[in-house]
Short mmCIF file of C-alpha atoms in Angstrom, two decimals:
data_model
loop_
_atom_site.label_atom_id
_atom_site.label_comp_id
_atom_site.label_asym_id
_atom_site.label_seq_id
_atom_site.Cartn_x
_atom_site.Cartn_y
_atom_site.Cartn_z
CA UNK A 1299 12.32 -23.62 10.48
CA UNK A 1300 14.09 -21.13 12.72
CA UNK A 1301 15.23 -17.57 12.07
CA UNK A 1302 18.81 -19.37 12.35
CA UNK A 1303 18.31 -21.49 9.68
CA UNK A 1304 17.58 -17.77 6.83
CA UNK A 1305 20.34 -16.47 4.96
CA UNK A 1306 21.90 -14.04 6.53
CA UNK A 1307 21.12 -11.52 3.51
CA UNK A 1308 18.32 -9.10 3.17
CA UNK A 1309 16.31 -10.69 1.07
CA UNK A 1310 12.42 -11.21 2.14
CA UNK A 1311 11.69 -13.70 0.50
CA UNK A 1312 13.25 -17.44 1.86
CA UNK A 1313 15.04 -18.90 -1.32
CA UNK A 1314 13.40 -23.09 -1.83
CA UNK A 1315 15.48 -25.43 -0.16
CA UNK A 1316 16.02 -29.33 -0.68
CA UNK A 1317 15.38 -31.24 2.37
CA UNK A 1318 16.91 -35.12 2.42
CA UNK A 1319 13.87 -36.75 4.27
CA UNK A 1320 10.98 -35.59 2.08
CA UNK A 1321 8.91 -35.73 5.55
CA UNK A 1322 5.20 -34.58 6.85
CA UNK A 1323 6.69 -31.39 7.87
CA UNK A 1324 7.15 -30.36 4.24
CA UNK A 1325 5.50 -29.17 1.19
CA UNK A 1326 6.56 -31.00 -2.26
CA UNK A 1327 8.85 -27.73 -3.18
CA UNK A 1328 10.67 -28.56 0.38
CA UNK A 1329 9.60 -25.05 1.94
CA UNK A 1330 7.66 -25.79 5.72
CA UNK A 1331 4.51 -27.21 5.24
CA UNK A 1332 1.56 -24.19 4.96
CA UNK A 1333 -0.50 -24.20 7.32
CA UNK A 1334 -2.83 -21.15 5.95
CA UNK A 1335 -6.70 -21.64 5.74
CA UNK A 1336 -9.50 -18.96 4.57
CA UNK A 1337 -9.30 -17.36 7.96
CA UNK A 1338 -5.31 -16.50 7.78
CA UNK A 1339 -5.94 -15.20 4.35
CA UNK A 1340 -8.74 -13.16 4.94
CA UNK A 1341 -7.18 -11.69 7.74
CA UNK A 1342 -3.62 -10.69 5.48
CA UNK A 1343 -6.46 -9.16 3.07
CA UNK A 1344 -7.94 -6.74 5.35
CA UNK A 1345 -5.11 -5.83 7.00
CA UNK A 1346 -3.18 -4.81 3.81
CA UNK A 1347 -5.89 -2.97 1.99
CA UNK A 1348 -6.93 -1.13 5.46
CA UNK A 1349 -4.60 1.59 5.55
CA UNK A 1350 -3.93 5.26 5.40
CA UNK A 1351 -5.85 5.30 2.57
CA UNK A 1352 -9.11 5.16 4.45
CA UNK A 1353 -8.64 9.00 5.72
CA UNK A 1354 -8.99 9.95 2.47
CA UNK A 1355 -12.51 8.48 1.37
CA UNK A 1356 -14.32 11.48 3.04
CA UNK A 1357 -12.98 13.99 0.74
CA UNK A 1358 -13.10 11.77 -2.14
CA UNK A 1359 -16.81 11.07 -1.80
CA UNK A 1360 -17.22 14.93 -1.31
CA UNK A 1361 -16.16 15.61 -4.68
CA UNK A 1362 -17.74 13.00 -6.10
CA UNK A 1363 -21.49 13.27 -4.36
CA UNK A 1364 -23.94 10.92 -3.24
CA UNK A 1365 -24.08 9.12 -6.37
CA UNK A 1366 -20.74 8.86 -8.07
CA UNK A 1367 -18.88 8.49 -4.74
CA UNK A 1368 -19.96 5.18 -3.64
CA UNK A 1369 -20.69 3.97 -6.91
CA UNK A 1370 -17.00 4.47 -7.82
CA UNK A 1371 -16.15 2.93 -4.40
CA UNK A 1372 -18.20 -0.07 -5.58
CA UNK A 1373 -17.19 -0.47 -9.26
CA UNK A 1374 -13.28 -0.40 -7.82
CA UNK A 1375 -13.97 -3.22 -5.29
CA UNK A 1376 -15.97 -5.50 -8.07
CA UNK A 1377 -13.06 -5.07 -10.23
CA UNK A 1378 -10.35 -5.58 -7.49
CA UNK A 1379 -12.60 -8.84 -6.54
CA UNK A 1380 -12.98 -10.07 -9.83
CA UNK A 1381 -9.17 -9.26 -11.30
CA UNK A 1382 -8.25 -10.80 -8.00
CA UNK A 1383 -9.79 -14.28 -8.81
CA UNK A 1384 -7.58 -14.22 -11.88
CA UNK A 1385 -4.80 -13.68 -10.17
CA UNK A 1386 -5.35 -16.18 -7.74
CA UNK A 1387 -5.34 -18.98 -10.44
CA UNK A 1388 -1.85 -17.64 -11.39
CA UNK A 1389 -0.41 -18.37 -8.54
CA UNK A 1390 0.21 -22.54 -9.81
CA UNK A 1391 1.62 -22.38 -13.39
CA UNK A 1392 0.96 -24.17 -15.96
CA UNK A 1393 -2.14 -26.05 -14.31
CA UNK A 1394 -3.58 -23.62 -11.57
CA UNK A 1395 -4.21 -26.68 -9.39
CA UNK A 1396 -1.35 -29.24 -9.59
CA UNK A 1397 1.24 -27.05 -11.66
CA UNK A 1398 4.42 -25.34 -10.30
CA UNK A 1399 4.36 -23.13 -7.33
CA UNK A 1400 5.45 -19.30 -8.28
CA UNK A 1401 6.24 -17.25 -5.25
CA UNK A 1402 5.86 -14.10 -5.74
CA UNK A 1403 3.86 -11.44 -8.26
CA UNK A 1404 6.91 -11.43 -10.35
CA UNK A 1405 7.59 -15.01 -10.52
CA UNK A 1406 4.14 -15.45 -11.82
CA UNK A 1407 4.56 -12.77 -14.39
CA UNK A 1408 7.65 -14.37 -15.73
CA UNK A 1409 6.24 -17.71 -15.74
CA UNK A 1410 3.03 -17.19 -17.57
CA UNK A 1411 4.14 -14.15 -19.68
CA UNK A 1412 7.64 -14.13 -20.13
CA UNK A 1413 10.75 -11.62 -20.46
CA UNK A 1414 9.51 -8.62 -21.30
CA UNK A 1415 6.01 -8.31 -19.51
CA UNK A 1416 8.04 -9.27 -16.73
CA UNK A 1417 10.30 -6.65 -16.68
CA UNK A 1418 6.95 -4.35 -16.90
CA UNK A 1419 5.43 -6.21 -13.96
CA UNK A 1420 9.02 -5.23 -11.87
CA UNK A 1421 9.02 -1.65 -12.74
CA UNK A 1422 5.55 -0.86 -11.95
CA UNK A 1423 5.80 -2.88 -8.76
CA UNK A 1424 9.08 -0.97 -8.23
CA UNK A 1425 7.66 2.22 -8.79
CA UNK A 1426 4.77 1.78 -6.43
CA UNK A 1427 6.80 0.24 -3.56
CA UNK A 1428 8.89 3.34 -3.97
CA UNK A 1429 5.89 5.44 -3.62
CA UNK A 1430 4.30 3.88 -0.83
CA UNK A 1431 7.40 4.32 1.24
CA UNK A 1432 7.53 8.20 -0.22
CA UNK A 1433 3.88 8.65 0.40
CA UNK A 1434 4.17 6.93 4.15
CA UNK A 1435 6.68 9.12 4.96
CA UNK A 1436 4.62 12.33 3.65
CA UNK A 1437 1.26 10.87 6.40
CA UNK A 1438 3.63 9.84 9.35
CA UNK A 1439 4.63 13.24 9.52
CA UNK A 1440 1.24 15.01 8.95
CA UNK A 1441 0.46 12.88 11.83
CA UNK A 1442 2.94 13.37 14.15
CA UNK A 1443 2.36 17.06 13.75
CA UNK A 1444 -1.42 16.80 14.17
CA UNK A 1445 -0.50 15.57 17.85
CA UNK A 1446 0.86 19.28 18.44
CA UNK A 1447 -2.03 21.26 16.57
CA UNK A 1448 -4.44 19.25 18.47
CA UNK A 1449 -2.87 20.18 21.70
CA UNK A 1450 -2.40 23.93 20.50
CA UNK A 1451 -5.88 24.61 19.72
CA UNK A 1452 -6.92 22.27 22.80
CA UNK A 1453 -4.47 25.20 24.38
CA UNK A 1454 -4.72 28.54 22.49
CA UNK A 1455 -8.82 27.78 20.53
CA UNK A 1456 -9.67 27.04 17.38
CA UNK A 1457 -8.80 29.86 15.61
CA UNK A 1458 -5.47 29.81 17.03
CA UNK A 1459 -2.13 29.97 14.30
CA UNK A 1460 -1.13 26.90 15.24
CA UNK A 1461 1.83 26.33 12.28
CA UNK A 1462 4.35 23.54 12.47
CA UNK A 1463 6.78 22.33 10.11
CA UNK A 1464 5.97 18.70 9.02
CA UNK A 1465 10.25 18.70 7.89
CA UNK A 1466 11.49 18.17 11.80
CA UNK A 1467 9.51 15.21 12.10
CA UNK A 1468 10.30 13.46 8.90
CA UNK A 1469 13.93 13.63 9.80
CA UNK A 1470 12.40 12.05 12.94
CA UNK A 1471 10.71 9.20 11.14
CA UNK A 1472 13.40 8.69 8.77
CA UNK A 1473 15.95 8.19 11.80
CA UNK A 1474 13.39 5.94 13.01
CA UNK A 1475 13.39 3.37 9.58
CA UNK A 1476 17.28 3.96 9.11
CA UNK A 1477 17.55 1.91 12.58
CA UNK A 1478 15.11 -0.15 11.44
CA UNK A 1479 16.05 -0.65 8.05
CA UNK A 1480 19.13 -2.34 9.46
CA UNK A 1481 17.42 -5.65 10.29
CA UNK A 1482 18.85 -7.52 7.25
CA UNK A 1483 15.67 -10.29 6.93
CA UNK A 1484 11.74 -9.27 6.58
CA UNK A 1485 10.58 -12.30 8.44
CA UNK A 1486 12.76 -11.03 11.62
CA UNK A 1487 10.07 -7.71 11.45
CA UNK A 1488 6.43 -9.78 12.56
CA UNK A 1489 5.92 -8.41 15.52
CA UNK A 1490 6.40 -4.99 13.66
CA UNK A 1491 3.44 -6.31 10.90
CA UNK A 1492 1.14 -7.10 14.26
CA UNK A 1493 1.85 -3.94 15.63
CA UNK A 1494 0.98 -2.16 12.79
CA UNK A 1495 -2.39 -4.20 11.76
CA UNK A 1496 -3.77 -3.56 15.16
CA UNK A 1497 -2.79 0.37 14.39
CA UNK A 1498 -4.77 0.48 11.17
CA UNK A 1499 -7.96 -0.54 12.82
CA UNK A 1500 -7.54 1.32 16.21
CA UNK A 1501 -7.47 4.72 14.11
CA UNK A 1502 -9.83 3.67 11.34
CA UNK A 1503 -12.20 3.14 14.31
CA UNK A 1504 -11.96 6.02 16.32
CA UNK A 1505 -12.00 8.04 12.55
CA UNK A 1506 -15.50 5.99 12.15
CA UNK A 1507 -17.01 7.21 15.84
CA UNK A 1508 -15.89 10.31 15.70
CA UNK A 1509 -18.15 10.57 12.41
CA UNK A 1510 -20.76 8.79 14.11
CA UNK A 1511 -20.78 11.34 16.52
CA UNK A 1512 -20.76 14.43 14.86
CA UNK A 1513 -23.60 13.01 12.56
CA UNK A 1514 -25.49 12.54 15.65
CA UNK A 1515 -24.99 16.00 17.31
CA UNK A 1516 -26.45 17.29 13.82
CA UNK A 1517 -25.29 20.74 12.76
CA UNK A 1518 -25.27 22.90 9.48
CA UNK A 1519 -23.69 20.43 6.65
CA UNK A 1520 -23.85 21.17 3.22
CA UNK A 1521 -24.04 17.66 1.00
CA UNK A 1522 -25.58 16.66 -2.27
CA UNK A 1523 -26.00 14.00 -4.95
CA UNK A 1524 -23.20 15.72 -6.87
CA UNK A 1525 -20.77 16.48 -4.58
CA UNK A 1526 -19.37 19.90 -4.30
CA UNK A 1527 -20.65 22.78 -5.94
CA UNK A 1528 -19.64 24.60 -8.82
CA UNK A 1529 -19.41 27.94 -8.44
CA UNK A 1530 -19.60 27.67 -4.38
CA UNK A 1531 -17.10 25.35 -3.29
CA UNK A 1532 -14.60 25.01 -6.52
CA UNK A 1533 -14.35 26.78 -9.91
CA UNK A 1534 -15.42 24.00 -12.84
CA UNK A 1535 -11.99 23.01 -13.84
CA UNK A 1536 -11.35 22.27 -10.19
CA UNK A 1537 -14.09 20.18 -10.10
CA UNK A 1538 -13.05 17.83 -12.91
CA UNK A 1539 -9.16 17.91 -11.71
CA UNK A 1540 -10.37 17.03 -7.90
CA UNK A 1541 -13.07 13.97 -8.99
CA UNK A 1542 -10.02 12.99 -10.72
CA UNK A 1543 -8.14 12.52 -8.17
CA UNK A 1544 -10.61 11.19 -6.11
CA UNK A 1545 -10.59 8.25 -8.06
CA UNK A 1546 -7.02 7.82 -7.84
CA UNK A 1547 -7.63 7.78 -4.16
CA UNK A 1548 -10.26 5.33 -3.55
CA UNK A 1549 -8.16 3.15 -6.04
CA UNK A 1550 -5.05 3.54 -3.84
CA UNK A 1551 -7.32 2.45 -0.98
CA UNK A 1552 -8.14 -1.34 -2.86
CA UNK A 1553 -4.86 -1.48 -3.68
CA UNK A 1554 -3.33 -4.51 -2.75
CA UNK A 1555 -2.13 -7.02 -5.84
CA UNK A 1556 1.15 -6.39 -4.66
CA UNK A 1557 1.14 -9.43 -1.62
CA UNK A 1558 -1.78 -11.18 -2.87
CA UNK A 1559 0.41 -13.93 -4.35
CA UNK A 1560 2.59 -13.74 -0.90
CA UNK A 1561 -0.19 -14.20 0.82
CA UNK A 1562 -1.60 -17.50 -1.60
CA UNK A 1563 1.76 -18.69 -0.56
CA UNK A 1564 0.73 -19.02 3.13
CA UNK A 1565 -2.18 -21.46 2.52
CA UNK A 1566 -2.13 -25.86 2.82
CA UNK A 1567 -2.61 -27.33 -0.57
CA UNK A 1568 -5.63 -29.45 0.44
CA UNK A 1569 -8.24 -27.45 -0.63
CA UNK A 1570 -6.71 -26.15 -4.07
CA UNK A 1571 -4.94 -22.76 -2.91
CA UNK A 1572 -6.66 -20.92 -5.73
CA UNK A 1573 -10.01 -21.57 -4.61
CA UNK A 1574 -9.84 -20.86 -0.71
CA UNK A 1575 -8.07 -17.81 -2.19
CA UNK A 1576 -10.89 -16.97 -4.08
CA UNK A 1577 -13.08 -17.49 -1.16
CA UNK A 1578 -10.88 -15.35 1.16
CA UNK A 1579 -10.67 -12.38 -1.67
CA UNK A 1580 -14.84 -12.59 -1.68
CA UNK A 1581 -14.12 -12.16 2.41
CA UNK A 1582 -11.46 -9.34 2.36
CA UNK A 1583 -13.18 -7.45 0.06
CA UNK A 1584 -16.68 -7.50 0.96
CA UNK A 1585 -15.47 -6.28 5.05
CA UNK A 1586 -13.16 -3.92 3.37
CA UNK A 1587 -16.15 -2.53 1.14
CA UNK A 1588 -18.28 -2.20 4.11
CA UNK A 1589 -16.12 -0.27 6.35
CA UNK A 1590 -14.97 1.85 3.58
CA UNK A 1591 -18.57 2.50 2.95
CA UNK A 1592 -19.43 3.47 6.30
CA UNK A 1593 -16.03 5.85 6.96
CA UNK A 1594 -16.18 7.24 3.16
CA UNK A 1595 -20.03 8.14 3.36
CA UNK A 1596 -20.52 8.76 7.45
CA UNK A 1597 -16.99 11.27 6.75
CA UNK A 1598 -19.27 13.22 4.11
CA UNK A 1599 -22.50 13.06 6.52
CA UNK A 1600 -20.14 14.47 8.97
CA UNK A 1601 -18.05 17.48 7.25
CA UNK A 1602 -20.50 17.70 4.04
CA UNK A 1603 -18.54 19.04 1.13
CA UNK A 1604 -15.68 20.41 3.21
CA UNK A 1605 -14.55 17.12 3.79
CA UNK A 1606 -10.63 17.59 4.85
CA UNK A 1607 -8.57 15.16 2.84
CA UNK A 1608 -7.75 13.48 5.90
CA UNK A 1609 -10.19 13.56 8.62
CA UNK A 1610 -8.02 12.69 11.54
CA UNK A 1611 -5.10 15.40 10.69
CA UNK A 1612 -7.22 17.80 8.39
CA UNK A 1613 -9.09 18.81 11.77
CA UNK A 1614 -12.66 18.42 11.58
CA UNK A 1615 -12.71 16.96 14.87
CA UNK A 1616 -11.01 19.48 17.61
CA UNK A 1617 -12.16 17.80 20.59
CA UNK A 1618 -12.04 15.49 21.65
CA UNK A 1619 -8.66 16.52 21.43
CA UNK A 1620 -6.85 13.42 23.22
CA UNK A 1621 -9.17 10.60 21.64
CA UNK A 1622 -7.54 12.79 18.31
CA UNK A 1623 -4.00 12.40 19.69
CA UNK A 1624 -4.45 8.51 20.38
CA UNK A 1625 -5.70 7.86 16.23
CA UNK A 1626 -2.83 10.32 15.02
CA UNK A 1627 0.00 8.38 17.37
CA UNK A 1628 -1.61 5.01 15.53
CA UNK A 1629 -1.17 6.28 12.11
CA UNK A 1630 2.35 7.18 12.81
CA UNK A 1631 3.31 3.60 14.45
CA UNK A 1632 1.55 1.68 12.06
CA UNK A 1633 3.00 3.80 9.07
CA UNK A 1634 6.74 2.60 10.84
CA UNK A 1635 5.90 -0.65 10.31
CA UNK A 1636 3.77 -0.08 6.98
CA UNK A 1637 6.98 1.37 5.92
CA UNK A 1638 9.05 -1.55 6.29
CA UNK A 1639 7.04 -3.93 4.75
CA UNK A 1640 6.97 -2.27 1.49
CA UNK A 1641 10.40 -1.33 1.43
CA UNK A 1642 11.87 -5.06 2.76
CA UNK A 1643 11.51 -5.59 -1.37
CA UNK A 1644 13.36 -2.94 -2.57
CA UNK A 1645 16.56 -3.13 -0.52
CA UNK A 1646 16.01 -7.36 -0.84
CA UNK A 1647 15.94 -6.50 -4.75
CA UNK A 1648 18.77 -4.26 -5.20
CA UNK A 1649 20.88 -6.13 -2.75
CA UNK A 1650 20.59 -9.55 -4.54
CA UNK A 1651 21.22 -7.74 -7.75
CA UNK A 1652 24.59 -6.67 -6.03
CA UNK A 1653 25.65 -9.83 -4.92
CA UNK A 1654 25.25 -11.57 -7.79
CA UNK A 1655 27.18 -8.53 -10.06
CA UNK A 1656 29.64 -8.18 -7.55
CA UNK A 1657 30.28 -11.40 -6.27
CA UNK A 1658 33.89 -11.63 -5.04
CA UNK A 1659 33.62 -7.84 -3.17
CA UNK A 1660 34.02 -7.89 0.20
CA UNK A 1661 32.13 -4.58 0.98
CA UNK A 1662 29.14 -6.03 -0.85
CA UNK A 1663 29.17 -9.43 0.48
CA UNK A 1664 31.33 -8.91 3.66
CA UNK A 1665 28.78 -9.87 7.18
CA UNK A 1666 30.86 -8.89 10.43
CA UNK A 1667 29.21 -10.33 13.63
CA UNK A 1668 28.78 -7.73 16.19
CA UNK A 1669 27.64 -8.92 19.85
CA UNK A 1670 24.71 -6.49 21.28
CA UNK A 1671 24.45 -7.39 25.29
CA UNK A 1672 20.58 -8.72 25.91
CA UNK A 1673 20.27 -8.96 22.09
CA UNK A 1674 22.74 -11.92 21.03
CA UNK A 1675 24.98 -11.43 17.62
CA UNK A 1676 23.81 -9.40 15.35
CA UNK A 1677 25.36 -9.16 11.44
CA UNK A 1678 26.70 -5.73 9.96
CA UNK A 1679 26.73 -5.74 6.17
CA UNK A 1680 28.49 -2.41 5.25
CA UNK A 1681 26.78 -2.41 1.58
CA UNK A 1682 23.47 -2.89 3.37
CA UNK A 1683 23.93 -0.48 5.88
CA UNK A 1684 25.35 2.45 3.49
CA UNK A 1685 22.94 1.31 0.60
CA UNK A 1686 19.77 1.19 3.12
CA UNK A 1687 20.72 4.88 4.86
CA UNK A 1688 20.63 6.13 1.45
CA UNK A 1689 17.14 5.05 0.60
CA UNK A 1690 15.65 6.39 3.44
CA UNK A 1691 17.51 9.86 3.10
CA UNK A 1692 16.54 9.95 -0.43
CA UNK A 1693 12.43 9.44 0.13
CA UNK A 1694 12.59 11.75 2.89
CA UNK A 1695 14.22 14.16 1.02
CA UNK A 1696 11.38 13.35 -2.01
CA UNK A 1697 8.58 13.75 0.58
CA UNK A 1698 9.91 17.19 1.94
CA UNK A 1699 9.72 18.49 -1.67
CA UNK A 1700 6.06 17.24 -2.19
CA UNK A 1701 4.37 17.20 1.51
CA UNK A 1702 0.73 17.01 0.15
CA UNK A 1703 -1.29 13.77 1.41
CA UNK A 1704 -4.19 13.32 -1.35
CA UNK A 1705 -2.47 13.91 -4.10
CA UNK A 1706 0.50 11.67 -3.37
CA UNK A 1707 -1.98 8.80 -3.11
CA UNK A 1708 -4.07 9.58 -5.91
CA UNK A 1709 -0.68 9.48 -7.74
CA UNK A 1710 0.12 6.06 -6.75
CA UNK A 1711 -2.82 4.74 -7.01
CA UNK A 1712 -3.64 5.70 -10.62
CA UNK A 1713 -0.32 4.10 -11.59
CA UNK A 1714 0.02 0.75 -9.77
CA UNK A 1715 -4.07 0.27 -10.44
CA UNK A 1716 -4.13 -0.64 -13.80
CA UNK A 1717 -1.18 -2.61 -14.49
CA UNK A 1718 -0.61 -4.35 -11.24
CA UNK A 1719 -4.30 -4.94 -10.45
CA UNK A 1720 -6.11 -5.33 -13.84
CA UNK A 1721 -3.44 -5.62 -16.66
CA UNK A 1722 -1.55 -8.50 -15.73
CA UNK A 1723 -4.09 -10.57 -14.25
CA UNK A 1724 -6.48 -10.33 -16.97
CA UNK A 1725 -3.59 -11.16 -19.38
CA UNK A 1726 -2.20 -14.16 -17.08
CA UNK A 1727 -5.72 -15.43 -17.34
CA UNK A 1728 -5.77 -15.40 -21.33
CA UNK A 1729 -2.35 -16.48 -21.66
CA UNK A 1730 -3.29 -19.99 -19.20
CA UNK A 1731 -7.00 -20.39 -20.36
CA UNK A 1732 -5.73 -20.76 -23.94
CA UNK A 1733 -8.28 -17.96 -24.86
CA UNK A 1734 -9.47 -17.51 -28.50
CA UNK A 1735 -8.55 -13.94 -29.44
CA UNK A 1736 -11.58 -12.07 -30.69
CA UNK A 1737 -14.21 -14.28 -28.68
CA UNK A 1738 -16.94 -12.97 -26.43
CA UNK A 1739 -14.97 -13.49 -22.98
CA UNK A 1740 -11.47 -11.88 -24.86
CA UNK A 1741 -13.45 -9.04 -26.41
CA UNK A 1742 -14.72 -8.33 -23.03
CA UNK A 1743 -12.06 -8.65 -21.28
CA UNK A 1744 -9.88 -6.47 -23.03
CA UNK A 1745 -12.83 -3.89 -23.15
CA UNK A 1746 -12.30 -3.82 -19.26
CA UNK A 1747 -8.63 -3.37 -19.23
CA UNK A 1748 -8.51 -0.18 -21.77
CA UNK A 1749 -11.46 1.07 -19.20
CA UNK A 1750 -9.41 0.92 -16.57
CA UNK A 1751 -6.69 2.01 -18.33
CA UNK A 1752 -8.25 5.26 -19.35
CA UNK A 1753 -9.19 5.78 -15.58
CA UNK A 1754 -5.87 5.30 -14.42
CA UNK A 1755 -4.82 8.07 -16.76
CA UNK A 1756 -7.28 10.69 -16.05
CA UNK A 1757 -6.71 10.19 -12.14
CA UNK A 1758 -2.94 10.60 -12.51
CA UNK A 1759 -3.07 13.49 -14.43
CA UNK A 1760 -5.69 15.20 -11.80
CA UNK A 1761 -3.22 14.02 -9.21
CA UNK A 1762 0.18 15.13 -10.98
CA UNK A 1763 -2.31 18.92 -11.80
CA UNK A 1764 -3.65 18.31 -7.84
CA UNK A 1765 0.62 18.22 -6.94
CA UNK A 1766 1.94 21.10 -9.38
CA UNK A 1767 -1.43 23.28 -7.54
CA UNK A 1768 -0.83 22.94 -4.05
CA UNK A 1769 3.37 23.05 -4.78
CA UNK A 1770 2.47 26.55 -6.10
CA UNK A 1771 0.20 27.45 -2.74
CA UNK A 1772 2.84 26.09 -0.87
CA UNK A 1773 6.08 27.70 -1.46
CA UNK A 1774 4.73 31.25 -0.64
CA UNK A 1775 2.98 30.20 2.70
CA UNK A 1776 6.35 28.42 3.48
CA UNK A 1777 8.03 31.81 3.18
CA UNK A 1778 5.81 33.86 5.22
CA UNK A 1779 6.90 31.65 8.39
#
């Protein structure tokens, strides 16, 4: 199909169309054959759950210690794995081979559960979406200022004051997505997705040898099976609120329930979708678990319990100082693009929910062509473009009020994890199995939900105490500038 042939709306999702000759080139719901295989969809996998959140593992493991940290790293990816398979036998409904295709997360949610679990599924998808983007905009600019410390203490040494304001270059990235925000249809932003995928692994690799090579140059590191020290590094109620938040963190990092239906919908029907998905999850997972491994635990080998919370901007490594400059300008380009992909569903949302209340207003509906030489016609929506601006301005406004990296995502993490990636599936699972309530598997099963549950609660509260801390610290360093 080409672009020509979307709506010319905003939502990201293509709408099922009827097509008169029922030919090859379509699937039986009349959407473009899928061509996906196991490859495709590992590839999606890895690319979506490698992300920012990998900077953070170092300083989660340091609070955590030898032991706890990668266990915890390990007990989150069995459970993303596992939930993951349940999921993936959602995506068909009510026969997870031959029954109706759902779409999206939601759709499935609606379709196995009904109304009001539905409504659940939206907000906490909602809510995370919205923190993502807040949280994105928070590490761009971290980033982009970690260009001009590097270059200051490259300049001036390491002791040098080298203070910048991270507010100048959120207005810089927000500029950035309100331009891009403007491009009314998701699938128009690929080359933005590529872009950003090759990002993630440029900086996740140079993060890795960088680690690599401070562990190999030895020096004086202080680790141990515990983590940091009572007494030495943290006070004992800091040590509880920080492995907290840890955990919030490295669930953050696995995070990635979200697209895993969007991503089912990519793959041929011939083999079953839910089984090459399964087989693709077992892929994704088991890479992602390995290079988290290796940057989580070589991080602590490297820094030892002062672990910064994020490795590439948190300066551990000084020098050297361009190789530093290259990672941070990847974060910041793949966090454009990250950006967009998790906000395409919010304005596509809202702005559907607008047409359909508002259906005869011009300003809502209203698309005025507007020719752009070398760039063909291009449609202004006024709606879109006001409504759009005014997300952008609002979660850069948000993430000027609450600059503080590890926290943020140990704050969406806790509260996406459990619902999105263990709630739902697991209940999807019992509702389609036809599952006799107090059984083994049910008893089990619902044991592992109000475990995770529990976690997710204990890591957002060390996250939301992590936030209200460092808001305290921060204020009166702000006014000494």
């Amino acid at each position: 199909m080409s672009p020509d042939q979307f709506q010319k709306n905003s939502m990201y999702i293509e709408t099922p169309e009827s097509f008169v000759d029922g030919g090859k080139n379509f699937d039986e719901d009349g959407r473009p054959k899928r061509t996906g295989t196991w490859v495709t969809a590992s590839a999606h996998i890895i690319t979506a759950v490698i992300g920012s959140g990998v900077l953070s593992l170092a300083w989660a493991i340091a609070q955590m210690g030898w032991v706890a940290g990668p266990a915890v790293l390990l007990a989150f990816s069995f459970i993303t794995y596992f939930t993951s398979t349940l999921l993936a036998d959602s995506y068909r409904s009510p026969d997870p081979v031959h029954g109706k295709r759902n779409y999206t997360y939601s759709e499935v949610v609606r379709s196995v559960l009904g109304g009001r679990k539905f409504q659940l599924c939206g907000l906490a998808q909602y809510i995370n979406l919205i923190g993502v983007t807040i949280g994105y905009t928070i590490t761009a600019s971290i980033s982009m200022v970690a260009v001009k410390r590097s270059n200051c203490y490259h300049k001036h040494g390491h002791h040098a004051k080298c203070y910048i304001s991270n507010n100048p270059f959120m207005i810089i990235f927000a500029c950035i997505q309100i331009v891009l925000s403007q491009i009314p249809n998701f699938h128009k932003l690929s080359w933005l997705s590529i872009v950003a995928a090759v990002m993630s692994f440029a900086y996740s690799s140079i993060g890795l040898g960088l680690s690599i090579a401070k562990v190999a140059g030895g020096g004086p590191v202080r680790t141990s099976l515990t983590g940091v020290q009572v007494g030495v590094d943290v006070t004992a109620t800091e040590k509880v609120w920080r492995m907290f938040q840890a955990i919030g963190d490295i669930a953050f990092a696995y995070a990635y329930s979200n697209v895993l239906i969007e991503i089912q919908d990519t793959l041929k029907s011939s083999p079953p979708e839910n089984q090459v998905m399964k087989r693709a999850s077992l892929i994704g997972i088991l890479t992602t678990t390995m290079f988290y491994m290796l940057c989580g635990c070589l991080g602590y080998a490297a820094f030892g319990n002062d672990a910064p919370g994020n490795f590439l901007t948190g300066f551990g490594f000084y020098e050297p100082y361009w190789l530093i400059d290259v990672a941070n300008i990847c974060i910041a380009v793949h966090l454009i693009g990250a950006y967009q992909v998790f906000c395409q569903p919010i304005f596509g949302f809202v702005e559907s929910k607008s047409k359909e209340k508002w259906s005869n207003s011009q300003f809502v509906n209203g698309e005025h062509a507007v020719t752009i030489p070398l760039c063909g016609t291009y449609y202004v929506n006024f709606f879109r473009v006001v409504w759009r601006t005014t997300y952008v301005v609002v979660t850069a406004l948000i993430a000027m009020l609450f600059p503080f990296f590890n926290d943020f995502l140990g704050l969406i993490g806790s509260l996406s994890f459990w619902p999105l990636t263990v709630y739902f599936p697991i209940e999807m699972y019992i509702k389609q199995s036809k599952m006799q309530r107090f059984s083994f598997t049910w008893t089990w099963l619902k044991i592992l939900s109000w475990a995770c549950l529990i976690v997710s609660i204990i890591s957002a509260v060390g996250s939301i105490q992590g936030l209200a801390h460092d808001l305290k610290k921060y204020q009166p360093f702000k006014a000494q500038q």
